[in-house]
Coordinates of C-alpha atoms in Angstrom, one line a residue:
Chain A
X1 CA -36.8 1.9 -4.3
X2 CA -33.1 1.9 -5.3
X3 CA -30.9 -0.6 -3.6
X4 CA -27.7 0.1 -1.7
X5 CA -25.4 2.2 -3.8
X6 CA -21.7 2.3 -3.6
X7 CA -19.2 4.4 -5.5
X8 CA -16.8 4.3 -7.0
X9 CA -17.1 0.7 -8.1
X10 CA -13.4 0.5 -8.8
X11 CA -10.7 2.6 -7.3
X12 CA -7.0 2.6 -8.0
X13 CA -4.6 4.3 -5.7
X14 CA -0.8 4.4 -5.3
X15 CA 0.8 3.5 -2.0
X16 CA 0.5 6.5 0.4
X17 CA -2.6 8.0 -1.1
X18 CA -6.0 8.3 0.5
X19 CA -9.0 6.3 -0.5
X20 CA -12.6 7.4 0.1
X21 CA -15.4 4.9 -0.4
X22 CA -19.0 6.0 -0.4
X23 CA -22.2 4.2 0.5
X24 CA -25.7 5.4 0.1
X25 CA -28.1 3.1 2.1
X26 CA -31.5 2.1 0.9
X27 CA -34.2 4.8 1.4
X28 CA -35.4 4.6 5.0
X29 CA -32.5 2.6 6.3
X30 CA -30.5 4.2 9.1
X31 CA -28.2 1.4 9.9
X32 CA -25.0 0.9 7.8
X33 CA -22.4 -1.8 8.0
X34 CA -19.0 -2.0 6.3
X35 CA -17.3 -5.3 5.4
X36 CA -14.0 -6.1 3.7
X37 CA -13.3 -9.1 1.6
X38 CA -9.7 -9.9 0.9
X39 CA -8.9 -12.1 -2.2
X40 CA -9.9 -15.7 -1.7
X41 CA -11.4 -15.0 1.8
X42 CA -14.8 -14.4 3.3
X43 CA -16.2 -11.0 4.3
X44 CA -15.0 -9.6 7.5
X45 CA -17.0 -7.1 9.6
X46 CA -15.4 -3.7 10.0
X47 CA -17.8 -1.2 11.4
X48 CA -21.5 -0.5 12.2
X49 CA -22.9 3.0 12.1
X50 CA -26.1 4.8 12.6
X51 CA -26.7 8.4 11.6
X52 CA -23.9 10.5 13.2
X53 CA -22.8 7.7 15.5
X54 CA -20.3 4.9 15.3
X55 CA -21.9 2.0 17.2
X56 CA -19.4 -0.8 16.8
X57 CA -15.9 -0.4 15.2
X58 CA -14.4 -3.6 16.6
X59 CA -13.4 -4.8 13.1
X60 CA -11.6 -1.6 12.1
X61 CA -7.8 -1.6 11.9
X62 CA -6.4 0.6 14.6
X63 CA -4.7 3.0 12.3
X64 CA -5.4 4.7 9.0
X65 CA -9.1 3.6 8.8
X66 CA -12.0 5.7 9.7
X67 CA -15.7 5.8 9.0
X68 CA -18.6 8.2 9.3
X69 CA -22.3 8.4 8.5
X70 CA -23.3 12.1 8.7
X71 CA -26.7 13.5 9.1
X72 CA -26.9 14.3 5.4
X73 CA -25.2 12.4 2.7
X74 CA -23.6 8.9 2.3
X75 CA -21.5 6.9 4.7
X76 CA -17.8 7.3 4.0
X77 CA -15.1 4.8 4.7
X78 CA -11.7 6.5 4.6
X79 CA -8.4 4.8 4.3
X80 CA -5.3 7.0 4.7
X81 CA -1.8 6.2 3.4
X82 CA -3.0 3.1 1.6
X83 CA -0.7 0.0 1.4
X84 CA -0.9 -3.0 -0.9
X85 CA -2.5 -5.0 1.8
X86 CA -5.5 -2.7 1.7
X87 CA -6.4 -4.1 -1.8
X88 CA -9.7 -5.8 -1.4
X89 CA -13.5 -5.5 -2.1
X90 CA -15.3 -3.3 0.4
X91 CA -19.0 -4.0 0.8
X92 CA -21.5 -1.8 2.5
X93 CA -24.8 -3.1 3.8
X94 CA -27.8 -1.3 5.1
X95 CA -30.8 -2.2 7.3
X96 CA -33.9 -0.5 8.5
X97 CA -33.3 -1.7 12.0
X98 CA -31.1 -4.5 13.4
X99 CA -32.6 -6.8 10.8
X100 CA -31.9 -8.2 7.4
X101 CA -28.9 -6.5 5.8
X102 CA -28.9 -5.6 2.1
X103 CA -25.6 -5.4 0.4
X104 CA -24.3 -2.9 -2.2
X105 CA -22.3 -3.9 -5.2
X106 CA -19.0 -3.1 -3.5
X107 CA -16.0 -1.0 -4.2
X108 CA -12.9 -2.9 -5.5
X109 CA -9.8 -1.1 -4.3
X110 CA -6.5 -1.8 -5.9
X111 CA -3.3 -0.3 -4.4
X112 CA -0.4 -0.1 -6.8
Chain B
X1 CA -10.0 -21.0 15.4
X2 CA -12.4 -19.2 12.9
X3 CA -15.8 -18.4 14.2
X4 CA -17.5 -19.9 11.2
X5 CA -15.8 -22.7 9.3
X6 CA -16.6 -24.2 5.9
X7 CA -15.0 -26.7 3.5
X8 CA -13.7 -24.4 0.7
X9 CA -14.3 -27.0 -2.0
X10 CA -14.5 -26.8 -4.9
X11 CA -17.4 -29.2 -5.4
X12 CA -17.6 -30.2 -9.1
X13 CA -20.9 -31.9 -9.8
X14 CA -22.9 -32.7 -12.9
X15 CA -26.3 -31.2 -13.6
X16 CA -29.1 -32.9 -11.7
X17 CA -26.8 -34.0 -8.8
X18 CA -27.6 -33.5 -5.1
X19 CA -24.9 -31.7 -3.2
X20 CA -24.5 -30.9 0.5
X21 CA -22.5 -28.3 2.2
X22 CA -21.6 -28.2 5.9
X23 CA -20.6 -25.5 8.2
X24 CA -19.6 -25.3 11.9
X25 CA -19.7 -22.3 14.3
X26 CA -17.8 -21.8 17.5
X27 CA -19.8 -19.1 19.3
X28 CA -22.7 -20.8 21.1
X29 CA -24.2 -17.3 21.7
X30 CA -24.8 -16.8 17.9
X31 CA -28.5 -16.2 17.5
X32 CA -29.4 -16.7 13.8
X33 CA -27.8 -18.3 10.8
X34 CA -28.1 -17.8 7.0
X35 CA -26.8 -19.1 3.7
X36 CA -25.7 -16.4 1.3
X37 CA -24.7 -16.9 -2.3
X38 CA -21.9 -14.9 -3.9
X39 CA -21.2 -14.9 -7.6
X40 CA -17.8 -14.1 -8.9
X41 CA -16.9 -10.5 -8.0
X42 CA -20.4 -9.6 -7.0
X43 CA -22.1 -8.8 -3.6
X44 CA -23.4 -11.6 -1.4
X45 CA -27.1 -12.2 -1.7
X46 CA -29.3 -13.9 0.9
X47 CA -30.3 -17.4 -0.1
X48 CA -32.2 -18.5 3.0
X49 CA -32.3 -18.3 6.7
X50 CA -31.6 -21.4 8.8
X51 CA -33.9 -22.7 11.5
X52 CA -33.6 -25.6 14.0
X53 CA -36.7 -27.1 12.6
X54 CA -35.2 -27.0 9.1
X55 CA -36.5 -25.0 6.2
X56 CA -37.0 -25.7 2.6
X57 CA -37.2 -23.4 -0.4
X58 CA -37.7 -25.2 -3.7
X59 CA -34.6 -27.3 -4.3
X60 CA -32.8 -25.9 -1.3
X61 CA -33.0 -27.2 2.3
X62 CA -31.2 -25.8 5.2
X63 CA -30.8 -27.3 8.7
X64 CA -29.4 -26.1 12.0
X65 CA -28.2 -28.4 14.8
X66 CA -27.5 -26.2 17.9
X67 CA -26.2 -29.0 20.0
X68 CA -23.5 -29.8 17.5
X69 CA -23.1 -26.2 16.3
X70 CA -23.5 -27.4 12.8
X71 CA -25.3 -26.0 9.8
X72 CA -26.0 -27.6 6.5
X73 CA -27.3 -26.7 3.0
X74 CA -28.7 -29.3 0.6
X75 CA -29.2 -28.5 -3.1
X76 CA -31.2 -31.0 -5.1
X77 CA -31.3 -31.3 -8.9
X78 CA -28.4 -29.0 -9.4
X79 CA -28.6 -26.5 -12.3
X80 CA -25.7 -24.8 -14.1
X81 CA -26.9 -21.5 -12.6
X82 CA -26.3 -22.8 -9.1
X83 CA -22.5 -22.4 -9.8
X84 CA -21.3 -19.9 -7.2
X85 CA -19.7 -19.6 -3.8
X86 CA -22.0 -20.4 -0.8
X87 CA -21.4 -18.5 2.4
X88 CA -22.4 -19.7 5.8
X89 CA -23.2 -16.8 8.0
X90 CA -23.9 -16.3 11.7
X91 CA -25.6 -13.3 13.3
X92 CA -23.5 -12.4 16.3
X93 CA -23.2 -9.9 19.0
X94 CA -25.5 -7.3 20.3
X95 CA -25.5 -5.3 17.1
X96 CA -26.3 -7.9 14.5
X97 CA -23.0 -8.0 12.7
X98 CA -22.7 -10.8 10.3
X99 CA -19.9 -13.3 10.7
X100 CA -19.1 -15.0 7.4
X101 CA -17.4 -18.3 6.6
X102 CA -14.8 -18.2 3.8
X103 CA -17.3 -19.9 1.5
X104 CA -17.7 -23.2 -0.4
X105 CA -17.3 -23.1 -4.2
X106 CA -19.7 -25.1 -6.3
X107 CA -19.2 -25.7 -10.0
X108 CA -22.1 -27.5 -11.8
X109 CA -21.1 -28.9 -15.2
X110 CA -23.3 -30.2 -18.1

């Protein structure tokens, strides 16, 4: 059973471009969480999704950020018009229920 | 005030030493607690859960004091491979989102 997969592992964008981060949960997991880790800081919760539903987005910035988890395919975290402050590691975690969360390897976003 | 607070360290210890990390949390409604380990530029990995009765896994012992809202991790007989950042984590809210401390860095030297 493959673990949580995230791609790309590294993403470089210029200011103003869009960034799309993908997360494929473990097989059988229908709960997906996104976390962001700024340099030298701990992980911060962003959003919790189940298939086709956003359950808790209390950690998402109000603008430019959106997330989805469609019926088919991976969960997507989308950042529009990226700024330098968006540079961070973005981790996805999945869970079979509201239980132990298993983390993916993360996507490191660098904004030039 | 941060919801989960840790001493950032670094803790520099020789092999074989015993080292203790502490953590405090502010939300008394937090239900469960964990210690995660994070190696440089990698994803966090669950080290152990923390219970009020205390739990031990080999060289690692974790303890929770709900009255003081305090969590600890003790590592005995430190190995070079224990060098990492240790994250104190609370399970919070109705949807089980994890609240992470900023981490405590441990460096074990020969």
